């Protein structure tokens, strides 16, 4: 998990990640399954989805395509799918909610 966080802005490939850790993929998957109950792909996606969530919340006016690229997602479809799986909402809808909240706080 620490290595994933360190490399969170890269396009992460589980096999390359394991190679960098000098672990077989099966061993790394086993460790992660035991301590977190997830797979490498799920963990990478969850970390990137959390980063995207924070980035949108901090700047709801930011260009989503740029944010998604900066966070190392493979493509827009993959980012939306992972974000929705982790947060139950699309990043676009979440951005609209953040924008509405921001405008309401300015009016109040």
mmCIF file with all atom_site columns, N, CA, C and O in Angstrom, residues 59-107:
data_model
loop_
_atom_site.group_PDB
_atom_site.id
_atom_site.type_symbol
_atom_site.label_atom_id
_atom_site.label_alt_id
_atom_site.label_comp_id
_atom_site.label_asym_id
_atom_site.label_entity_id
_atom_site.label_seq_id
_atom_site.pdbx_PDB_ins_code
_atom_site.Cartn_x
_atom_site.Cartn_y
_atom_site.Cartn_z
_atom_site.occupancy
_atom_site.B_iso_or_equiv
_atom_site.pdbx_formal_charge
_atom_site.auth_seq_id
_atom_site.auth_comp_id
_atom_site.auth_asym_id
_atom_site.auth_atom_id
_atom_site.pdbx_PDB_model_num
ATOM 1   N N  . UNK A 1 59  ? -11.281 21.475 -5.709  1.00 0.00 ? 59  UNK A N  1
ATOM 2   C CA . UNK A 1 59  ? -11.444 22.390 -6.839  1.00 0.00 ? 59  UNK A CA 1
ATOM 3   C C  . UNK A 1 59  ? -12.488 21.834 -7.804  1.00 0.00 ? 59  UNK A C  1
ATOM 4   O O  . UNK A 1 59  ? -12.149 21.233 -8.813  1.00 0.00 ? 59  UNK A O  1
ATOM 5   N N  . UNK A 1 60  ? -13.788 22.043 -7.480  1.00 0.00 ? 60  UNK A N  1
ATOM 6   C CA . UNK A 1 60  ? -14.831 21.472 -8.326  1.00 0.00 ? 60  UNK A CA 1
ATOM 7   C C  . UNK A 1 60  ? -14.886 22.064 -9.730  1.00 0.00 ? 60  UNK A C  1
ATOM 8   O O  . UNK A 1 60  ? -15.543 21.528 -10.608 1.00 0.00 ? 60  UNK A O  1
ATOM 9   N N  . UNK A 1 61  ? -14.176 23.134 -9.961  1.00 0.00 ? 61  UNK A N  1
ATOM 10  C CA . UNK A 1 61  ? -14.161 23.733 -11.290 1.00 0.00 ? 61  UNK A CA 1
ATOM 11  C C  . UNK A 1 61  ? -13.047 23.203 -12.171 1.00 0.00 ? 61  UNK A C  1
ATOM 12  O O  . UNK A 1 61  ? -12.951 23.546 -13.345 1.00 0.00 ? 61  UNK A O  1
ATOM 13  N N  . UNK A 1 62  ? -12.212 22.345 -11.615 1.00 0.00 ? 62  UNK A N  1
ATOM 14  C CA . UNK A 1 62  ? -11.073 21.818 -12.375 1.00 0.00 ? 62  UNK A CA 1
ATOM 15  C C  . UNK A 1 62  ? -11.546 20.933 -13.526 1.00 0.00 ? 62  UNK A C  1
ATOM 16  O O  . UNK A 1 62  ? -12.608 20.319 -13.460 1.00 0.00 ? 62  UNK A O  1
ATOM 17  N N  . UNK A 1 63  ? -10.757 20.879 -14.554 1.00 0.00 ? 63  UNK A N  1
ATOM 18  C CA . UNK A 1 63  ? -11.045 20.046 -15.713 1.00 0.00 ? 63  UNK A CA 1
ATOM 19  C C  . UNK A 1 63  ? -10.821 18.578 -15.336 1.00 0.00 ? 63  UNK A C  1
ATOM 20  O O  . UNK A 1 63  ? -9.714  18.184 -14.979 1.00 0.00 ? 63  UNK A O  1
ATOM 21  N N  . UNK A 1 64  ? -11.880 17.778 -15.403 1.00 0.00 ? 64  UNK A N  1
ATOM 22  C CA . UNK A 1 64  ? -11.793 16.381 -14.996 1.00 0.00 ? 64  UNK A CA 1
ATOM 23  C C  . UNK A 1 64  ? -10.806 15.585 -15.849 1.00 0.00 ? 64  UNK A C  1
ATOM 24  O O  . UNK A 1 64  ? -10.085 14.741 -15.332 1.00 0.00 ? 64  UNK A O  1
ATOM 25  N N  . UNK A 1 65  ? -10.770 15.852 -17.127 1.00 0.00 ? 65  UNK A N  1
ATOM 26  C CA . UNK A 1 65  ? -9.840  15.121 -17.999 1.00 0.00 ? 65  UNK A CA 1
ATOM 27  C C  . UNK A 1 65  ? -8.396  15.366 -17.579 1.00 0.00 ? 65  UNK A C  1
ATOM 28  O O  . UNK A 1 65  ? -7.579  14.443 -17.571 1.00 0.00 ? 65  UNK A O  1
ATOM 29  N N  . UNK A 1 66  ? -8.098  16.583 -17.202 1.00 0.00 ? 66  UNK A N  1
ATOM 30  C CA . UNK A 1 66  ? -6.744  16.908 -16.749 1.00 0.00 ? 66  UNK A CA 1
ATOM 31  C C  . UNK A 1 66  ? -6.455  16.219 -15.422 1.00 0.00 ? 66  UNK A C  1
ATOM 32  O O  . UNK A 1 66  ? -5.393  15.609 -15.246 1.00 0.00 ? 66  UNK A O  1
ATOM 33  N N  . UNK A 1 67  ? -7.392  16.298 -14.470 1.00 0.00 ? 67  UNK A N  1
ATOM 34  C CA . UNK A 1 67  ? -7.201  15.625 -13.176 1.00 0.00 ? 67  UNK A CA 1
ATOM 35  C C  . UNK A 1 67  ? -6.982  14.132 -13.354 1.00 0.00 ? 67  UNK A C  1
ATOM 36  O O  . UNK A 1 67  ? -6.084  13.547 -12.750 1.00 0.00 ? 67  UNK A O  1
ATOM 37  N N  . UNK A 1 68  ? -7.798  13.525 -14.176 1.00 0.00 ? 68  UNK A N  1
ATOM 38  C CA . UNK A 1 68  ? -7.706  12.084 -14.410 1.00 0.00 ? 68  UNK A CA 1
ATOM 39  C C  . UNK A 1 68  ? -6.347  11.722 -15.005 1.00 0.00 ? 68  UNK A C  1
ATOM 40  O O  . UNK A 1 68  ? -5.715  10.759 -14.595 1.00 0.00 ? 68  UNK A O  1
ATOM 41  N N  . UNK A 1 69  ? -5.878  12.533 -15.929 1.00 0.00 ? 69  UNK A N  1
ATOM 42  C CA . UNK A 1 69  ? -4.563  12.302 -16.513 1.00 0.00 ? 69  UNK A CA 1
ATOM 43  C C  . UNK A 1 69  ? -3.446  12.486 -15.500 1.00 0.00 ? 69  UNK A C  1
ATOM 44  O O  . UNK A 1 69  ? -2.502  11.691 -15.444 1.00 0.00 ? 69  UNK A O  1
ATOM 45  N N  . UNK A 1 70  ? -3.546  13.526 -14.674 1.00 0.00 ? 70  UNK A N  1
ATOM 46  C CA . UNK A 1 70  ? -2.515  13.797 -13.665 1.00 0.00 ? 70  UNK A CA 1
ATOM 47  C C  . UNK A 1 70  ? -2.435  12.687 -12.622 1.00 0.00 ? 70  UNK A C  1
ATOM 48  O O  . UNK A 1 70  ? -1.376  12.450 -12.051 1.00 0.00 ? 70  UNK A O  1
ATOM 49  N N  . UNK A 1 71  ? -3.551  12.028 -12.372 1.00 0.00 ? 71  UNK A N  1
ATOM 50  C CA . UNK A 1 71  ? -3.579  10.963 -11.374 1.00 0.00 ? 71  UNK A CA 1
ATOM 51  C C  . UNK A 1 71  ? -3.200  9.608  -11.950 1.00 0.00 ? 71  UNK A C  1
ATOM 52  O O  . UNK A 1 71  ? -3.197  8.615  -11.238 1.00 0.00 ? 71  UNK A O  1
ATOM 53  N N  . UNK A 1 72  ? -2.864  9.566  -13.229 1.00 0.00 ? 72  UNK A N  1
ATOM 54  C CA . UNK A 1 72  ? -2.356  8.342  -13.816 1.00 0.00 ? 72  UNK A CA 1
ATOM 55  C C  . UNK A 1 72  ? -3.395  7.286  -14.136 1.00 0.00 ? 72  UNK A C  1
ATOM 56  O O  . UNK A 1 72  ? -3.069  6.113  -14.218 1.00 0.00 ? 72  UNK A O  1
ATOM 57  N N  . UNK A 1 73  ? -4.648  7.706  -14.320 1.00 0.00 ? 73  UNK A N  1
ATOM 58  C CA . UNK A 1 73  ? -5.650  6.739  -14.764 1.00 0.00 ? 73  UNK A CA 1
ATOM 59  C C  . UNK A 1 73  ? -5.383  6.390  -16.219 1.00 0.00 ? 73  UNK A C  1
ATOM 60  O O  . UNK A 1 73  ? -4.889  7.223  -16.983 1.00 0.00 ? 73  UNK A O  1
ATOM 61  N N  . UNK A 1 74  ? -5.731  5.189  -16.594 1.00 0.00 ? 74  UNK A N  1
ATOM 62  C CA . UNK A 1 74  ? -5.494  4.728  -17.960 1.00 0.00 ? 74  UNK A CA 1
ATOM 63  C C  . UNK A 1 74  ? -6.318  5.532  -18.967 1.00 0.00 ? 74  UNK A C  1
ATOM 64  O O  . UNK A 1 74  ? -5.837  5.890  -20.033 1.00 0.00 ? 74  UNK A O  1
ATOM 65  N N  . UNK A 1 75  ? -7.574  5.822  -18.627 1.00 0.00 ? 75  UNK A N  1
ATOM 66  C CA . UNK A 1 75  ? -8.442  6.608  -19.505 1.00 0.00 ? 75  UNK A CA 1
ATOM 67  C C  . UNK A 1 75  ? -9.658  7.090  -18.715 1.00 0.00 ? 75  UNK A C  1
ATOM 68  O O  . UNK A 1 75  ? -9.858  6.690  -17.561 1.00 0.00 ? 75  UNK A O  1
ATOM 69  N N  . UNK A 1 76  ? -10.460 7.919  -19.347 1.00 0.00 ? 76  UNK A N  1
ATOM 70  C CA . UNK A 1 76  ? -11.636 8.496  -18.693 1.00 0.00 ? 76  UNK A CA 1
ATOM 71  C C  . UNK A 1 76  ? -12.638 7.422  -18.287 1.00 0.00 ? 76  UNK A C  1
ATOM 72  O O  . UNK A 1 76  ? -13.161 7.453  -17.174 1.00 0.00 ? 76  UNK A O  1
ATOM 73  N N  . UNK A 1 77  ? -12.897 6.465  -19.168 1.00 0.00 ? 77  UNK A N  1
ATOM 74  C CA . UNK A 1 77  ? -13.854 5.408  -18.854 1.00 0.00 ? 77  UNK A CA 1
ATOM 75  C C  . UNK A 1 77  ? -13.423 4.628  -17.612 1.00 0.00 ? 77  UNK A C  1
ATOM 76  O O  . UNK A 1 77  ? -14.227 4.364  -16.722 1.00 0.00 ? 77  UNK A O  1
ATOM 77  N N  . UNK A 1 78  ? -12.141 4.257  -17.556 1.00 0.00 ? 78  UNK A N  1
ATOM 78  C CA . UNK A 1 78  ? -11.621 3.494  -16.418 1.00 0.00 ? 78  UNK A CA 1
ATOM 79  C C  . UNK A 1 78  ? -11.742 4.310  -15.134 1.00 0.00 ? 78  UNK A C  1
ATOM 80  O O  . UNK A 1 78  ? -12.158 3.797  -14.100 1.00 0.00 ? 78  UNK A O  1
ATOM 81  N N  . UNK A 1 79  ? -11.395 5.591  -15.202 1.00 0.00 ? 79  UNK A N  1
ATOM 82  C CA . UNK A 1 79  ? -11.479 6.455  -14.026 1.00 0.00 ? 79  UNK A CA 1
ATOM 83  C C  . UNK A 1 79  ? -12.921 6.549  -13.526 1.00 0.00 ? 79  UNK A C  1
ATOM 84  O O  . UNK A 1 79  ? -13.171 6.437  -12.322 1.00 0.00 ? 79  UNK A O  1
ATOM 85  N N  . UNK A 1 80  ? -13.861 6.734  -14.431 1.00 0.00 ? 80  UNK A N  1
ATOM 86  C CA . UNK A 1 80  ? -15.270 6.850  -14.034 1.00 0.00 ? 80  UNK A CA 1
ATOM 87  C C  . UNK A 1 80  ? -15.779 5.549  -13.432 1.00 0.00 ? 80  UNK A C  1
ATOM 88  O O  . UNK A 1 80  ? -16.503 5.559  -12.436 1.00 0.00 ? 80  UNK A O  1
ATOM 89  N N  . UNK A 1 81  ? -15.409 4.442  -14.024 1.00 0.00 ? 81  UNK A N  1
ATOM 90  C CA . UNK A 1 81  ? -15.836 3.139  -13.531 1.00 0.00 ? 81  UNK A CA 1
ATOM 91  C C  . UNK A 1 81  ? -15.305 2.869  -12.126 1.00 0.00 ? 81  UNK A C  1
ATOM 92  O O  . UNK A 1 81  ? -16.056 2.449  -11.227 1.00 0.00 ? 81  UNK A O  1
ATOM 93  N N  . UNK A 1 82  ? -14.040 3.120  -11.921 1.00 0.00 ? 82  UNK A N  1
ATOM 94  C CA . UNK A 1 82  ? -13.427 2.890  -10.612 1.00 0.00 ? 82  UNK A CA 1
ATOM 95  C C  . UNK A 1 82  ? -14.007 3.850  -9.576  1.00 0.00 ? 82  UNK A C  1
ATOM 96  O O  . UNK A 1 82  ? -14.330 3.458  -8.457  1.00 0.00 ? 82  UNK A O  1
ATOM 97  N N  . UNK A 1 83  ? -14.145 5.115  -9.940  1.00 0.00 ? 83  UNK A N  1
ATOM 98  C CA . UNK A 1 83  ? -14.686 6.124  -9.019  1.00 0.00 ? 83  UNK A CA 1
ATOM 99  C C  . UNK A 1 83  ? -16.103 5.739  -8.590  1.00 0.00 ? 83  UNK A C  1
ATOM 100 O O  . UNK A 1 83  ? -16.429 5.773  -7.409  1.00 0.00 ? 83  UNK A O  1
ATOM 101 N N  . UNK A 1 84  ? -16.914 5.348  -9.557  1.00 0.00 ? 84  UNK A N  1
ATOM 102 C CA . UNK A 1 84  ? -18.296 4.957  -9.250  1.00 0.00 ? 84  UNK A CA 1
ATOM 103 C C  . UNK A 1 84  ? -18.320 3.726  -8.345  1.00 0.00 ? 84  UNK A C  1
ATOM 104 O O  . UNK A 1 84  ? -19.110 3.648  -7.408  1.00 0.00 ? 84  UNK A O  1
ATOM 105 N N  . UNK A 1 85  ? -17.454 2.767  -8.612  1.00 0.00 ? 85  UNK A N  1
ATOM 106 C CA . UNK A 1 85  ? -17.387 1.563  -7.788  1.00 0.00 ? 85  UNK A CA 1
ATOM 107 C C  . UNK A 1 85  ? -17.010 1.911  -6.341  1.00 0.00 ? 85  UNK A C  1
ATOM 108 O O  . UNK A 1 85  ? -17.581 1.368  -5.399  1.00 0.00 ? 85  UNK A O  1
ATOM 109 N N  . UNK A 1 86  ? -16.071 2.825  -6.173  1.00 0.00 ? 86  UNK A N  1
ATOM 110 C CA . UNK A 1 86  ? -15.582 3.180  -4.836  1.00 0.00 ? 86  UNK A CA 1
ATOM 111 C C  . UNK A 1 86  ? -16.492 4.146  -4.093  1.00 0.00 ? 86  UNK A C  1
ATOM 112 O O  . UNK A 1 86  ? -16.608 4.075  -2.870  1.00 0.00 ? 86  UNK A O  1
ATOM 113 N N  . UNK A 1 87  ? -17.128 5.061  -4.819  1.00 0.00 ? 87  UNK A N  1
ATOM 114 C CA . UNK A 1 87  ? -17.879 6.128  -4.152  1.00 0.00 ? 87  UNK A CA 1
ATOM 115 C C  . UNK A 1 87  ? -19.377 6.131  -4.452  1.00 0.00 ? 87  UNK A C  1
ATOM 116 O O  . UNK A 1 87  ? -20.117 6.940  -3.890  1.00 0.00 ? 87  UNK A O  1
ATOM 117 N N  . UNK A 1 88  ? -19.820 5.262  -5.357  1.00 0.00 ? 88  UNK A N  1
ATOM 118 C CA . UNK A 1 88  ? -21.247 5.147  -5.636  1.00 0.00 ? 88  UNK A CA 1
ATOM 119 C C  . UNK A 1 88  ? -21.825 6.276  -6.466  1.00 0.00 ? 88  UNK A C  1
ATOM 120 O O  . UNK A 1 88  ? -23.039 6.444  -6.537  1.00 0.00 ? 88  UNK A O  1
ATOM 121 N N  . UNK A 1 89  ? -20.957 7.057  -7.088  1.00 0.00 ? 89  UNK A N  1
ATOM 122 C CA . UNK A 1 89  ? -21.378 8.202  -7.888  1.00 0.00 ? 89  UNK A CA 1
ATOM 123 C C  . UNK A 1 89  ? -20.306 8.446  -8.937  1.00 0.00 ? 89  UNK A C  1
ATOM 124 O O  . UNK A 1 89  ? -19.142 8.125  -8.711  1.00 0.00 ? 89  UNK A O  1
ATOM 125 N N  . UNK A 1 90  ? -20.693 8.995  -10.067 1.00 0.00 ? 90  UNK A N  1
ATOM 126 C CA . UNK A 1 90  ? -19.684 9.291  -11.089 1.00 0.00 ? 90  UNK A CA 1
ATOM 127 C C  . UNK A 1 90  ? -18.889 10.532 -10.664 1.00 0.00 ? 90  UNK A C  1
ATOM 128 O O  . UNK A 1 90  ? -19.389 11.373 -9.911  1.00 0.00 ? 90  UNK A O  1
ATOM 129 N N  . UNK A 1 91  ? -17.668 10.666 -11.147 1.00 0.00 ? 91  UNK A N  1
ATOM 130 C CA . UNK A 1 91  ? -16.904 11.865 -10.801 1.00 0.00 ? 91  UNK A CA 1
ATOM 131 C C  . UNK A 1 91  ? -17.571 13.141 -11.334 1.00 0.00 ? 91  UNK A C  1
ATOM 132 O O  . UNK A 1 91  ? -17.485 14.199 -10.702 1.00 0.00 ? 91  UNK A O  1
ATOM 133 N N  . UNK A 1 92  ? -18.252 13.038 -12.464 1.00 0.00 ? 92  UNK A N  1
ATOM 134 C CA . UNK A 1 92  ? -18.934 14.212 -13.008 1.00 0.00 ? 92  UNK A CA 1
ATOM 135 C C  . UNK A 1 92  ? -20.072 14.658 -12.095 1.00 0.00 ? 92  UNK A C  1
ATOM 136 O O  . UNK A 1 92  ? -20.228 15.844 -11.820 1.00 0.00 ? 92  UNK A O  1
ATOM 137 N N  . UNK A 1 93  ? -20.859 13.692 -11.629 1.00 0.00 ? 93  UNK A N  1
ATOM 138 C CA . UNK A 1 93  ? -21.977 14.016 -10.723 1.00 0.00 ? 93  UNK A CA 1
ATOM 139 C C  . UNK A 1 93  ? -21.448 14.542 -9.390  1.00 0.00 ? 93  UNK A C  1
ATOM 140 O O  . UNK A 1 93  ? -22.009 15.482 -8.831  1.00 0.00 ? 93  UNK A O  1
ATOM 141 N N  . UNK A 1 94  ? -20.380 13.951 -8.901  1.00 0.00 ? 94  UNK A N  1
ATOM 142 C CA . UNK A 1 94  ? -19.781 14.429 -7.654  1.00 0.00 ? 94  UNK A CA 1
ATOM 143 C C  . UNK A 1 94  ? -19.301 15.864 -7.814  1.00 0.00 ? 94  UNK A C  1
ATOM 144 O O  . UNK A 1 94  ? -19.496 16.698 -6.935  1.00 0.00 ? 94  UNK A O  1
ATOM 145 N N  . UNK A 1 95  ? -18.701 16.167 -8.960  1.00 0.00 ? 95  UNK A N  1
ATOM 146 C CA . UNK A 1 95  ? -18.236 17.541 -9.207  1.00 0.00 ? 95  UNK A CA 1
ATOM 147 C C  . UNK A 1 95  ? -19.411 18.509 -9.199  1.00 0.00 ? 95  UNK A C  1
ATOM 148 O O  . UNK A 1 95  ? -19.331 19.588 -8.616  1.00 0.00 ? 95  UNK A O  1
ATOM 149 N N  . UNK A 1 96  ? -20.526 18.130 -9.828  1.00 0.00 ? 96  UNK A N  1
ATOM 150 C CA . UNK A 1 96  ? -21.720 18.991 -9.837  1.00 0.00 ? 96  UNK A CA 1
ATOM 151 C C  . UNK A 1 96  ? -22.200 19.228 -8.407  1.00 0.00 ? 96  UNK A C  1
ATOM 152 O O  . UNK A 1 96  ? -22.528 20.353 -8.030  1.00 0.00 ? 96  UNK A O  1
ATOM 153 N N  . UNK A 1 97  ? -22.227 18.174 -7.583  1.00 0.00 ? 97  UNK A N  1
ATOM 154 C CA . UNK A 1 97  ? -22.638 18.334 -6.184  1.00 0.00 ? 97  UNK A CA 1
ATOM 155 C C  . UNK A 1 97  ? -21.695 19.282 -5.436  1.00 0.00 ? 97  UNK A C  1
ATOM 156 O O  . UNK A 1 97  ? -22.150 20.115 -4.654  1.00 0.00 ? 97  UNK A O  1
ATOM 157 N N  . UNK A 1 98  ? -20.411 19.150 -5.675  1.00 0.00 ? 98  UNK A N  1
ATOM 158 C CA . UNK A 1 98  ? -19.432 20.033 -5.021  1.00 0.00 ? 98  UNK A CA 1
ATOM 159 C C  . UNK A 1 98  ? -19.618 21.482 -5.479  1.00 0.00 ? 98  UNK A C  1
ATOM 160 O O  . UNK A 1 98  ? -19.543 22.407 -4.672  1.00 0.00 ? 98  UNK A O  1
ATOM 161 N N  . UNK A 1 99  ? -19.874 21.669 -6.770  1.00 0.00 ? 99  UNK A N  1
ATOM 162 C CA . UNK A 1 99  ? -20.098 23.015 -7.295  1.00 0.00 ? 99  UNK A CA 1
ATOM 163 C C  . UNK A 1 99  ? -21.354 23.629 -6.682  1.00 0.00 ? 99  UNK A C  1
ATOM 164 O O  . UNK A 1 99  ? -21.355 24.797 -6.294  1.00 0.00 ? 99  UNK A O  1
ATOM 165 N N  . UNK A 1 100 ? -22.418 22.829 -6.565  1.00 0.00 ? 100 UNK A N  1
ATOM 166 C CA . UNK A 1 100 ? -23.655 23.323 -5.970  1.00 0.00 ? 100 UNK A CA 1
ATOM 167 C C  . UNK A 1 100 ? -23.435 23.694 -4.500  1.00 0.00 ? 100 UNK A C  1
ATOM 168 O O  . UNK A 1 100 ? -23.906 24.737 -4.039  1.00 0.00 ? 100 UNK A O  1
ATOM 169 N N  . UNK A 1 101 ? -22.708 22.867 -3.772  1.00 0.00 ? 101 UNK A N  1
ATOM 170 C CA . UNK A 1 101 ? -22.426 23.157 -2.369  1.00 0.00 ? 101 UNK A CA 1
ATOM 171 C C  . UNK A 1 101 ? -21.603 24.428 -2.238  1.00 0.00 ? 101 UNK A C  1
ATOM 172 O O  . UNK A 1 101 ? -21.846 25.255 -1.355  1.00 0.00 ? 101 UNK A O  1
ATOM 173 N N  . UNK A 1 102 ? -20.628 24.579 -3.118  1.00 0.00 ? 102 UNK A N  1
ATOM 174 C CA . UNK A 1 102 ? -19.773 25.764 -3.080  1.00 0.00 ? 102 UNK A CA 1
ATOM 175 C C  . UNK A 1 102 ? -20.606 27.017 -3.362  1.00 0.00 ? 102 UNK A C  1
ATOM 176 O O  . UNK A 1 102 ? -20.485 28.014 -2.652  1.00 0.00 ? 102 UNK A O  1
ATOM 177 N N  . UNK A 1 103 ? -21.497 26.976 -4.377  1.00 0.00 ? 103 UNK A N  1
ATOM 178 C CA . UNK A 1 103 ? -22.331 28.131 -4.698  1.00 0.00 ? 103 UNK A CA 1
ATOM 179 C C  . UNK A 1 103 ? -23.294 28.446 -3.553  1.00 0.00 ? 103 UNK A C  1
ATOM 180 O O  . UNK A 1 103 ? -23.520 29.611 -3.236  1.00 0.00 ? 103 UNK A O  1
ATOM 181 N N  . UNK A 1 104 ? -23.850 27.420 -2.930  1.00 0.00 ? 104 UNK A N  1
ATOM 182 C CA . UNK A 1 104 ? -24.763 27.638 -1.803  1.00 0.00 ? 104 UNK A CA 1
ATOM 183 C C  . UNK A 1 104 ? -24.040 28.277 -0.629  1.00 0.00 ? 104 UNK A C  1
ATOM 184 O O  . UNK A 1 104 ? -24.589 29.136 0.066   1.00 0.00 ? 104 UNK A O  1
ATOM 185 N N  . UNK A 1 105 ? -22.797 27.900 -0.397  1.00 0.00 ? 105 UNK A N  1
ATOM 186 C CA . UNK A 1 105 ? -22.043 28.487 0.721   1.00 0.00 ? 105 UNK A CA 1
ATOM 187 C C  . UNK A 1 105 ? -21.698 29.953 0.421   1.00 0.00 ? 105 UNK A C  1
ATOM 188 O O  . UNK A 1 105 ? -21.572 30.740 1.349   1.00 0.00 ? 105 UNK A O  1
ATOM 189 N N  . UNK A 1 106 ? -21.569 30.313 -0.839  1.00 0.00 ? 106 UNK A N  1
ATOM 190 C CA . UNK A 1 106 ? -21.268 31.697 -1.204  1.00 0.00 ? 106 UNK A CA 1
ATOM 191 C C  . UNK A 1 106 ? -22.491 32.590 -1.046  1.00 0.00 ? 106 UNK A C  1
ATOM 192 O O  . UNK A 1 106 ? -22.359 33.757 -0.722  1.00 0.00 ? 106 UNK A O  1
ATOM 193 N N  . UNK A 1 107 ? -23.681 32.011 -1.262  1.00 0.00 ? 107 UNK A N  1
ATOM 194 C CA . UNK A 1 107 ? -24.929 32.762 -1.151  1.00 0.00 ? 107 UNK A CA 1
ATOM 195 C C  . UNK A 1 107 ? -25.290 32.981 0.307   1.00 0.00 ? 107 UNK A C  1
ATOM 196 O O  . UNK A 1 107 ? -25.788 34.031 0.679   1.00 0.00 ? 107 UNK A O  1
#
